[in-house]
Tab-separated table of C-alpha atoms in Angstrom:
chain	number	residue	atom	x	y	z
M	1	MET	CA	2.968	-79.642	45.009
M	2	SER	CA	5.783	-79.658	47.549
M	3	GLY	CA	7.817	-82.529	46.109
M	4	ASP	CA	10.249	-83.500	48.837
M	5	LEU	CA	10.711	-79.981	50.186
M	6	LYS	CA	10.177	-80.471	53.903
M	7	PRO	CA	8.968	-78.070	56.588
M	8	TRP	CA	11.084	-76.862	59.456
M	9	THR	CA	10.622	-78.234	62.963
M	10	VAL	CA	9.916	-75.762	65.756
M	11	LEU	CA	11.974	-76.956	68.730
M	12	GLU	CA	11.060	-74.147	71.097
M	13	ARG	CA	8.914	-71.010	71.134
M	14	ARG	CA	9.184	-68.110	73.567
M	15	THR	CA	6.744	-65.203	73.561
M	16	LEU	CA	8.727	-61.952	73.701
M	17	LEU	CA	5.805	-59.520	73.525
M	18	ASP	CA	2.099	-60.001	74.114
M	19	ALA	CA	0.193	-56.840	73.262
M	20	GLY	CA	-3.257	-58.401	73.377
M	21	PRO	CA	-5.258	-59.512	70.359
M	22	PHE	CA	-3.502	-57.191	67.889
M	23	LEU	CA	0.103	-58.185	68.257
M	24	LYS	CA	2.335	-60.886	69.661
M	25	VAL	CA	5.998	-61.579	68.943
M	26	HIS	CA	7.605	-64.977	69.417
M	27	ALA	CA	11.211	-66.158	69.166
M	28	GLU	CA	11.395	-69.692	67.810
M	29	THR	CA	14.246	-72.150	67.753
M	30	VAL	CA	13.843	-74.016	64.473
M	31	GLU	CA	15.580	-76.936	62.797
M	32	THR	CA	15.765	-77.179	59.018
M	33	PRO	CA	15.414	-80.543	57.210
M	34	GLU	CA	19.207	-80.556	56.773
M	35	GLY	CA	19.573	-80.458	60.552
M	36	ARG	CA	20.644	-76.826	60.799
M	37	ARG	CA	19.464	-75.271	64.049
M	38	VAL	CA	18.535	-71.582	64.200
M	39	GLU	CA	17.925	-69.654	67.402
M	40	ASN	CA	15.670	-66.588	67.517
M	41	PHE	CA	13.745	-66.956	64.293
M	42	TYR	CA	11.164	-64.263	65.020
M	43	GLN	CA	7.475	-64.719	64.348
M	44	VAL	CA	5.129	-61.739	64.393
M	45	GLU	CA	1.478	-62.513	65.019
M	46	GLN	CA	-0.899	-59.747	63.925
M	47	THR	CA	-4.670	-59.871	63.461
M	48	ASP	CA	-5.766	-61.509	60.212
M	49	PHE	CA	-7.840	-59.306	57.929
M	50	VAL	CA	-10.185	-59.330	54.957
M	51	GLN	CA	-9.885	-57.237	51.819
M	52	MET	CA	-12.565	-57.073	49.131
M	53	PHE	CA	-13.070	-55.977	45.525
M	54	VAL	CA	-16.713	-54.860	45.489
M	55	GLU	CA	-18.603	-53.847	42.347
M	56	ASP	CA	-22.019	-52.211	42.194
M	57	ALA	CA	-24.635	-53.151	39.577
M	58	ASP	CA	-22.898	-50.844	37.048
M	59	GLY	CA	-19.510	-52.502	37.615
M	60	ARG	CA	-18.117	-49.520	39.498
M	61	VAL	CA	-15.648	-50.520	42.213
M	62	LEU	CA	-15.947	-49.273	45.809
M	63	MET	CA	-12.706	-47.639	46.939
M	64	LEU	CA	-11.835	-45.728	50.079
M	65	ARG	CA	-9.398	-42.844	50.141
M	66	THR	CA	-7.940	-42.499	53.603
M	67	TYR	CA	-4.842	-41.687	55.628
M	68	LYS	CA	-3.041	-44.910	56.616
M	69	HIS	CA	-0.549	-44.790	59.473
M	70	GLY	CA	1.550	-47.749	58.208
M	71	PRO	CA	2.901	-45.840	55.185
M	72	ARG	CA	2.178	-42.479	56.904
M	73	ARG	CA	0.281	-41.134	53.927
M	74	VAL	CA	-3.064	-41.036	52.176
M	75	SER	CA	-3.791	-44.082	49.995
M	76	GLN	CA	-6.596	-45.386	47.857
M	77	THR	CA	-7.633	-48.728	49.422
M	78	PHE	CA	-10.180	-51.470	48.937
M	79	PRO	CA	-12.661	-51.964	51.785
M	80	ALA	CA	-10.862	-54.064	54.394
M	81	GLY	CA	-10.711	-54.790	58.077
M	82	ALA	CA	-9.566	-57.050	60.873
M	83	LEU	CA	-11.366	-60.253	61.805
M	84	ASN	CA	-13.049	-60.284	65.173
M	85	PRO	CA	-12.038	-63.199	67.434
M	86	GLY	CA	-13.600	-66.397	66.081
M	87	GLU	CA	-15.189	-64.640	63.114
M	88	GLU	CA	-15.315	-66.380	59.709
M	89	PRO	CA	-13.586	-64.395	56.935
M	90	LEU	CA	-16.705	-64.095	54.754
M	91	ALA	CA	-18.769	-62.857	57.700
M	92	ALA	CA	-16.056	-60.325	58.485
M	93	ALA	CA	-16.029	-59.136	54.866
M	94	LYS	CA	-19.804	-58.565	54.865
M	95	ARG	CA	-19.621	-56.776	58.232
M	96	GLU	CA	-16.710	-54.540	57.238
M	97	LEU	CA	-18.302	-53.683	53.888
M	98	LEU	CA	-21.478	-52.552	55.619
M	99	GLU	CA	-19.634	-50.617	58.332
M	100	GLU	CA	-17.152	-48.880	56.030
M	101	THR	CA	-19.410	-48.134	53.057
M	102	GLY	CA	-23.055	-48.873	53.945
M	103	TYR	CA	-23.175	-51.348	51.037
M	104	ALA	CA	-24.232	-55.008	51.008
M	105	ALA	CA	-23.820	-57.668	48.316
M	106	GLU	CA	-25.223	-61.158	47.743
M	107	ASP	CA	-22.718	-62.479	45.225
M	108	TRP	CA	-19.371	-63.307	46.889
M	109	THR	CA	-16.365	-65.271	45.601
M	110	ALA	CA	-13.391	-66.175	47.815
M	111	LEU	CA	-10.019	-65.576	46.143
M	112	GLY	CA	-7.854	-67.254	48.755
M	113	SER	CA	-5.831	-66.417	51.867
M	114	TYR	CA	-2.243	-65.210	51.784
M	115	VAL	CA	0.399	-64.490	54.421
M	116	VAL	CA	1.748	-60.934	54.185
M	117	GLN	CA	5.329	-61.769	55.199
M	118	GLY	CA	7.066	-64.971	54.098
M	119	ASN	CA	9.479	-65.332	56.981
M	120	GLN	CA	7.898	-63.621	59.993
M	121	ARG	CA	4.287	-64.243	58.979
M	122	GLY	CA	2.605	-61.055	60.182
M	123	CYS	CA	-0.959	-61.953	59.328
M	124	VAL	CA	-3.212	-63.510	56.721
M	125	CYS	CA	-5.106	-61.472	54.129
M	126	HIS	CA	-8.367	-63.165	53.080
M	127	MET	CA	-9.433	-61.856	49.663
M	128	PHE	CA	-12.977	-61.666	48.274
M	129	HIS	CA	-14.713	-60.450	45.129
M	130	ALA	CA	-18.311	-59.235	45.480
M	131	ARG	CA	-20.714	-58.132	42.749
M	132	ASN	CA	-24.033	-56.332	42.489
M	133	ALA	CA	-23.503	-54.456	45.729
M	134	ARG	CA	-26.125	-51.870	46.669
M	135	LYS	CA	-26.297	-49.158	49.299
M	136	VAL	CA	-28.464	-50.267	52.234
M	137	ALA	CA	-27.352	-47.999	55.079
M	138	GLU	CA	-25.116	-45.111	56.016
M	139	ALA	CA	-21.464	-45.949	56.607
M	140	ASP	CA	-20.483	-46.133	60.269
M	141	SER	CA	-17.096	-47.746	60.504
M	142	GLY	CA	-15.994	-46.634	63.935
M	143	ASP	CA	-12.506	-46.617	62.399
M	144	LEU	CA	-10.038	-43.949	63.406
M	145	GLU	CA	-9.430	-42.867	59.831
M	146	GLU	CA	-11.703	-40.476	58.000
M	147	MET	CA	-12.659	-42.339	54.841
M	148	ARG	CA	-13.973	-41.083	51.503
M	149	LEU	CA	-15.917	-43.558	49.407
M	150	GLU	CA	-15.229	-43.295	45.667
M	151	LEU	CA	-16.780	-45.383	42.890
M	152	LEU	CA	-14.214	-46.099	40.193
M	153	THR	CA	-14.384	-47.872	36.871
M	154	ARG	CA	-11.814	-50.596	36.243
M	155	ALA	CA	-10.007	-48.196	33.885
M	156	GLU	CA	-9.893	-45.567	36.644
M	157	LEU	CA	-8.452	-48.156	39.057
M	158	ILE	CA	-5.599	-48.762	36.633
M	159	ALA	CA	-5.140	-45.054	35.920
M	160	ALA	CA	-4.811	-44.302	39.652
M	161	ALA	CA	-1.622	-46.397	39.714
M	162	ALA	CA	0.110	-43.760	37.572
M	163	GLU	CA	-0.743	-41.105	40.159
M	164	GLY	CA	0.938	-42.906	43.051
M	165	ASP	CA	-2.460	-43.439	44.697
M	166	TYR	CA	-1.565	-46.911	46.018
M	167	ALA	CA	0.672	-47.154	49.087
M	168	LEU	CA	-0.240	-50.659	50.255
M	169	LEU	CA	0.875	-54.045	48.968
M	170	PRO	CA	-2.498	-55.769	49.628
M	171	VAL	CA	-4.129	-53.244	47.285
M	172	ILE	CA	-1.687	-54.088	44.485
M	173	ALA	CA	-2.373	-57.783	45.101
M	174	MET	CA	-6.116	-57.259	44.799
M	175	LEU	CA	-5.839	-55.381	41.507
M	176	GLY	CA	-4.198	-58.321	39.732
M	177	ALA	CA	-6.246	-60.949	41.548
M	178	VAL	CA	-9.469	-59.582	40.044
M	179	LEU	CA	-8.484	-57.670	36.909
M	180	LEU	CA	-6.571	-60.574	35.334
M	181	PRO	CA	-9.516	-62.841	34.431
M	182	ASP	CA	-7.568	-66.118	34.258
M	183	LEU	CA	-5.752	-65.406	37.520
M	184	ARG	CA	-9.050	-64.535	39.187
M	185	ASP	CA	-10.700	-67.754	38.032
M	186	ASN	CA	-7.741	-69.873	39.128
M	187	LEU	CA	-7.466	-68.258	42.558
M	188	ALA	CA	-11.209	-68.762	43.054
M	189	ARG	CA	-10.929	-72.410	41.972
M	190	SER	CA	-8.085	-73.025	44.426
M	191	ALA	CA	-9.901	-71.196	47.251
M	192	ALA	CA	-13.084	-73.242	46.693
M	193	ARG	CA	-11.252	-76.547	47.081
M	194	PRO	CA	-11.362	-78.103	50.562
M	195	ALA	CA	-8.068	-77.871	52.440
M	196	PRO	CA	-6.034	-81.109	52.164
C	1	MET	CA	-3.951	-36.581	45.759
C	2	SER	CA	-4.816	-36.346	49.433
C	3	GLY	CA	-7.334	-33.505	49.253
C	4	ASP	CA	-7.730	-32.333	52.826
C	5	LEU	CA	-7.232	-35.757	54.399
C	6	LYS	CA	-4.618	-35.028	57.024
C	7	PRO	CA	-1.993	-37.264	58.632
C	8	TRP	CA	-1.987	-38.229	62.271
C	9	THR	CA	0.408	-36.641	64.718
C	10	VAL	CA	2.671	-38.915	66.742
C	11	LEU	CA	2.722	-37.486	70.260
C	12	GLU	CA	4.914	-40.152	71.816
C	13	ARG	CA	6.743	-43.333	70.801
C	14	ARG	CA	8.007	-46.055	73.133
C	15	THR	CA	10.039	-49.005	71.885
C	16	LEU	CA	8.590	-52.197	73.379
C	17	LEU	CA	10.903	-54.685	71.684
C	18	ASP	CA	14.244	-54.248	69.940
C	19	ALA	CA	15.347	-57.511	68.349
C	20	GLY	CA	18.180	-56.024	66.319
C	21	PRO	CA	17.995	-55.165	62.617
C	22	PHE	CA	15.186	-57.615	61.825
C	23	LEU	CA	12.461	-56.506	64.168
C	24	LYS	CA	11.416	-53.677	66.443
C	25	VAL	CA	8.019	-52.950	67.968
C	26	HIS	CA	6.929	-49.494	69.062
C	27	ALA	CA	3.831	-48.257	70.899
C	28	GLU	CA	2.819	-44.823	69.676
C	29	THR	CA	0.422	-42.296	71.134
C	30	VAL	CA	-1.226	-40.672	68.128
C	31	GLU	CA	-3.673	-37.829	67.608
C	32	THR	CA	-6.042	-37.837	64.642
C	33	PRO	CA	-6.894	-34.603	62.744
C	34	GLU	CA	-10.227	-34.560	64.619
C	35	GLY	CA	-8.303	-34.391	67.892
C	36	ARG	CA	-8.946	-37.969	68.958
C	37	ARG	CA	-6.041	-39.310	70.992
C	38	VAL	CA	-5.130	-43.019	70.824
C	39	GLU	CA	-2.710	-44.743	73.168
C	40	ASN	CA	-0.752	-47.838	72.157
C	41	PHE	CA	-1.097	-47.720	68.398
C	42	TYR	CA	1.473	-50.420	67.653
C	43	GLN	CA	4.054	-50.087	64.901
C	44	VAL	CA	6.041	-53.118	63.773
C	45	GLU	CA	9.357	-52.381	62.075
C	46	GLN	CA	10.681	-55.275	59.986
C	47	THR	CA	13.448	-55.259	57.387
C	48	ASP	CA	12.396	-53.876	54.005
C	49	PHE	CA	12.782	-56.265	51.100
C	50	VAL	CA	12.941	-56.495	47.326
C	51	GLN	CA	10.897	-58.785	45.109
C	52	MET	CA	11.468	-59.193	41.378
C	53	PHE	CA	9.798	-60.538	38.258
C	54	VAL	CA	12.737	-61.729	36.149
C	55	GLU	CA	12.440	-63.009	32.585
C	56	ASP	CA	15.138	-64.719	30.559
C	57	ALA	CA	15.705	-64.015	26.834
C	58	ASP	CA	12.871	-66.445	25.985
C	59	GLY	CA	10.425	-64.671	28.324
C	60	ARG	CA	10.458	-67.495	30.860
C	61	VAL	CA	10.044	-66.257	34.439
C	62	LEU	CA	12.430	-67.281	37.227
C	63	MET	CA	10.511	-68.763	40.163
C	64	LEU	CA	11.703	-70.433	43.343
C	65	ARG	CA	9.825	-73.249	45.006
C	66	THR	CA	10.691	-73.335	48.674
C	67	TYR	CA	9.398	-73.935	52.190
C	68	LYS	CA	8.442	-70.612	53.836
C	69	HIS	CA	8.120	-70.485	57.608
C	70	GLY	CA	5.619	-67.568	57.630
C	71	PRO	CA	2.780	-69.654	56.107
C	72	ARG	CA	4.437	-72.902	57.304
C	73	ARG	CA	4.267	-74.478	53.881
C	74	VAL	CA	5.931	-74.781	50.503
C	75	SER	CA	5.187	-71.916	48.125
C	76	GLN	CA	6.161	-70.806	44.666
C	77	THR	CA	7.857	-67.391	45.089
C	78	PHE	CA	9.568	-64.737	43.011
C	79	PRO	CA	13.234	-64.107	43.810
C	80	ALA	CA	13.265	-61.790	46.827
C	81	GLY	CA	15.289	-60.833	49.840
C	82	ALA	CA	15.961	-58.356	52.608
C	83	LEU	CA	17.896	-55.136	52.086
C	84	ASN	CA	21.247	-54.923	53.807
C	85	PRO	CA	21.702	-51.842	56.044
C	86	GLY	CA	22.103	-48.778	53.816
C	87	GLU	CA	21.661	-50.758	50.596
C	88	GLU	CA	19.725	-49.247	47.671
C	89	PRO	CA	16.733	-51.368	46.583
C	90	LEU	CA	17.987	-51.901	43.005
C	91	ALA	CA	21.422	-52.982	44.260
C	92	ALA	CA	19.729	-55.388	46.664
C	93	ALA	CA	17.620	-56.823	43.843
C	94	LYS	CA	20.665	-57.470	41.662
C	95	ARG	CA	22.556	-59.037	44.593
C	96	GLU	CA	19.657	-61.257	45.666
C	97	LEU	CA	18.989	-62.377	42.079
C	98	LEU	CA	22.599	-63.456	41.679
C	99	GLU	CA	22.746	-65.159	45.076
C	100	GLU	CA	19.434	-66.982	44.800
C	101	THR	CA	19.513	-67.981	41.138
C	102	GLY	CA	22.963	-67.289	39.641
C	103	TYR	CA	21.296	-65.011	37.077
C	104	ALA	CA	22.054	-61.377	36.176
C	105	ALA	CA	20.092	-58.899	34.073
C	106	GLU	CA	20.797	-55.476	32.568
C	107	ASP	CA	17.268	-54.280	31.894
C	108	TRP	CA	15.519	-53.274	35.156
C	109	THR	CA	12.295	-51.324	35.758
C	110	ALA	CA	11.171	-50.212	39.222
C	111	LEU	CA	7.475	-50.853	39.896
C	112	GLY	CA	7.227	-48.960	43.167
C	113	SER	CA	7.440	-49.536	46.917
C	114	TYR	CA	4.515	-50.660	49.040
C	115	VAL	CA	3.949	-51.146	52.777
C	116	VAL	CA	2.809	-54.693	53.606
C	117	GLN	CA	0.483	-53.717	56.476
C	118	GLY	CA	-1.622	-50.554	56.378
C	119	ASN	CA	-1.906	-49.956	60.116
C	120	GLN	CA	1.182	-51.488	61.720
C	121	ARG	CA	3.488	-51.003	58.730
C	122	GLY	CA	5.629	-54.137	58.951
C	123	CYS	CA	7.985	-53.377	56.093
C	124	VAL	CA	8.243	-52.060	52.556
C	125	CYS	CA	8.297	-54.304	49.490
C	126	HIS	CA	10.271	-52.763	46.625
C	127	MET	CA	9.168	-54.323	43.329
C	128	PHE	CA	11.199	-54.674	40.144
C	129	HIS	CA	10.792	-56.141	36.657
C	130	ALA	CA	13.936	-57.411	34.916
C	131	ARG	CA	14.283	-58.742	31.367
C	132	ASN	CA	16.858	-60.627	29.340
C	133	ALA	CA	18.384	-62.276	32.386
C	134	ARG	CA	21.096	-64.848	31.794
C	135	LYS	CA	22.851	-67.370	33.975
C	136	VAL	CA	26.288	-66.123	34.991
C	137	ALA	CA	27.127	-68.167	38.093
C	138	GLU	CA	25.933	-70.930	40.368
C	139	ALA	CA	23.296	-69.967	42.926
C	140	ASP	CA	24.659	-69.534	46.442
C	141	SER	CA	22.025	-67.843	48.537
C	142	GLY	CA	23.189	-68.692	52.017
C	143	ASP	CA	19.471	-68.738	52.830
C	144	LEU	CA	18.109	-71.268	55.268
C	145	GLU	CA	15.537	-72.576	52.824
C	146	GLU	CA	16.354	-75.153	50.169
C	147	MET	CA	15.222	-73.509	46.923
C	148	ARG	CA	14.358	-75.017	43.545
C	149	LEU	CA	14.636	-72.718	40.549
C	150	GLU	CA	11.897	-73.231	37.952
C	151	LEU	CA	11.482	-71.371	34.655
C	152	LEU	CA	7.797	-70.780	33.946
C	153	THR	CA	5.951	-69.244	31.045
C	154	ARG	CA	3.437	-66.508	31.865
C	155	ALA	CA	0.647	-69.026	31.200
C	156	GLU	CA	2.233	-71.453	33.665
C	157	LEU	CA	2.431	-68.680	36.279
C	158	ILE	CA	-1.327	-68.177	35.962
C	159	ALA	CA	-2.036	-71.919	35.915
C	160	ALA	CA	-0.085	-72.412	39.161
C	161	ALA	CA	-2.676	-70.244	40.939
C	162	ALA	CA	-5.278	-72.973	40.409
C	163	GLU	CA	-3.005	-75.479	42.178
C	164	GLY	CA	-2.700	-73.422	45.380
C	165	ASP	CA	0.994	-72.863	44.667
C	166	TYR	CA	0.970	-69.310	46.030
C	167	ALA	CA	0.967	-68.794	49.797
C	168	LEU	CA	2.319	-65.241	49.968
C	169	LEU	CA	0.587	-61.924	49.350
C	170	PRO	CA	3.666	-60.235	47.798
C	171	VAL	CA	3.663	-62.950	45.104
C	172	ILE	CA	0.025	-62.240	44.242
C	173	ALA	CA	0.863	-58.524	44.084
C	174	MET	CA	3.722	-59.153	41.669
C	175	LEU	CA	1.596	-61.247	39.300
C	176	GLY	CA	-0.829	-58.401	38.647
C	177	ALA	CA	1.828	-55.698	38.713
C	178	VAL	CA	3.581	-57.226	35.702
C	179	LEU	CA	0.991	-59.330	33.879
C	180	LEU	CA	-1.560	-56.505	33.556
C	181	PRO	CA	0.245	-54.368	30.938
C	182	ASP	CA	-1.507	-51.074	31.718
C	183	LEU	CA	-1.039	-51.526	35.461
C	184	ARG	CA	2.628	-52.343	34.924
C	185	ASP	CA	3.206	-49.243	32.804
C	186	ASN	CA	1.420	-46.998	35.291
C	187	LEU	CA	3.244	-48.367	38.333
C	188	ALA	CA	6.559	-47.917	36.494
C	189	ARG	CA	5.594	-44.349	35.539
C	190	SER	CA	4.734	-43.515	39.145
C	191	ALA	CA	7.911	-45.171	40.484
C	192	ALA	CA	10.107	-43.230	38.025
C	193	ARG	CA	8.751	-39.882	39.199
C	194	PRO	CA	10.846	-38.091	41.851
C	195	ALA	CA	9.271	-38.104	45.313
C	196	PRO	CA	7.389	-34.837	46.055
């Protein structure tokens, strides 16, 4: 797919900030394929996370309404959460779903992994689609945010966009990744293929 | 929309890293509405950017294939770029489109602004849809990446997802935001409304 577009070479990497597992910042010296050298190309390393589109047996989608400190406002979000160290994305998705909503599901499809910021990286969002979820426990997220679980139809998910209910880019990404059937199938096909 | 979900209060904010206009990192002490106090809630402040879905008179979509250092691989991307200091998002979109592709368009619709990272913020992605774009100049981006302009049909955009051509979350977000007609209309309706 890349033709002859070549990657950059990292000549040097200095860590400017190490705030534990959640956040590191590095300054890289990189060289482009044309031989151009750039000092201080910053790389931000945040914790990778999972985000999931989860439907119950009636096709209603589990959404959480909660205050998010990034945008400093209340947003409708899909269940999501950070990976624990060494944790596989699918295991993290099942754990976060149970913690945040008390639901579990058997039928999971990976929709791929995407970097949130093209230049400085940030972190990777691993996306999943789960079906036939059922309530098996009480929610107990331990998260700082108070969260309200709402079960929405697909039409209600779309309608919420007109109300300004979505503040987060990963949420917008998830809407298209599942609600466009051909895109969903293609992302799942690509995600199921072994890495080259 | 928020019901009685209340925002957090920022009690204190220390800047841990100031790497100029591109990147700052702050450690905040926050208090939740339940009175829980959290030290070192990190906020990452990166440059906001625009991303645009641009169609020519034949409905072909302008895409750039380029190496991106965030995911460390080649990705198909929509035209996009960082806002200059003080620049309005729509002005930035028109400037970046011209620089990256040599195209201009008259017909622009805002699709809203979304934070890339719910907890640590990162930056805001301002999304636009432009139609009837035409080539008016040679591309001259000044960007570090070598970029290849490709004109894709909507079907080809969807097909590329099966090939693993998309490495970036903002690109996935844009696909759904425009290709799902009801979602597109609702996001545009919300974006056109004055802020409360």
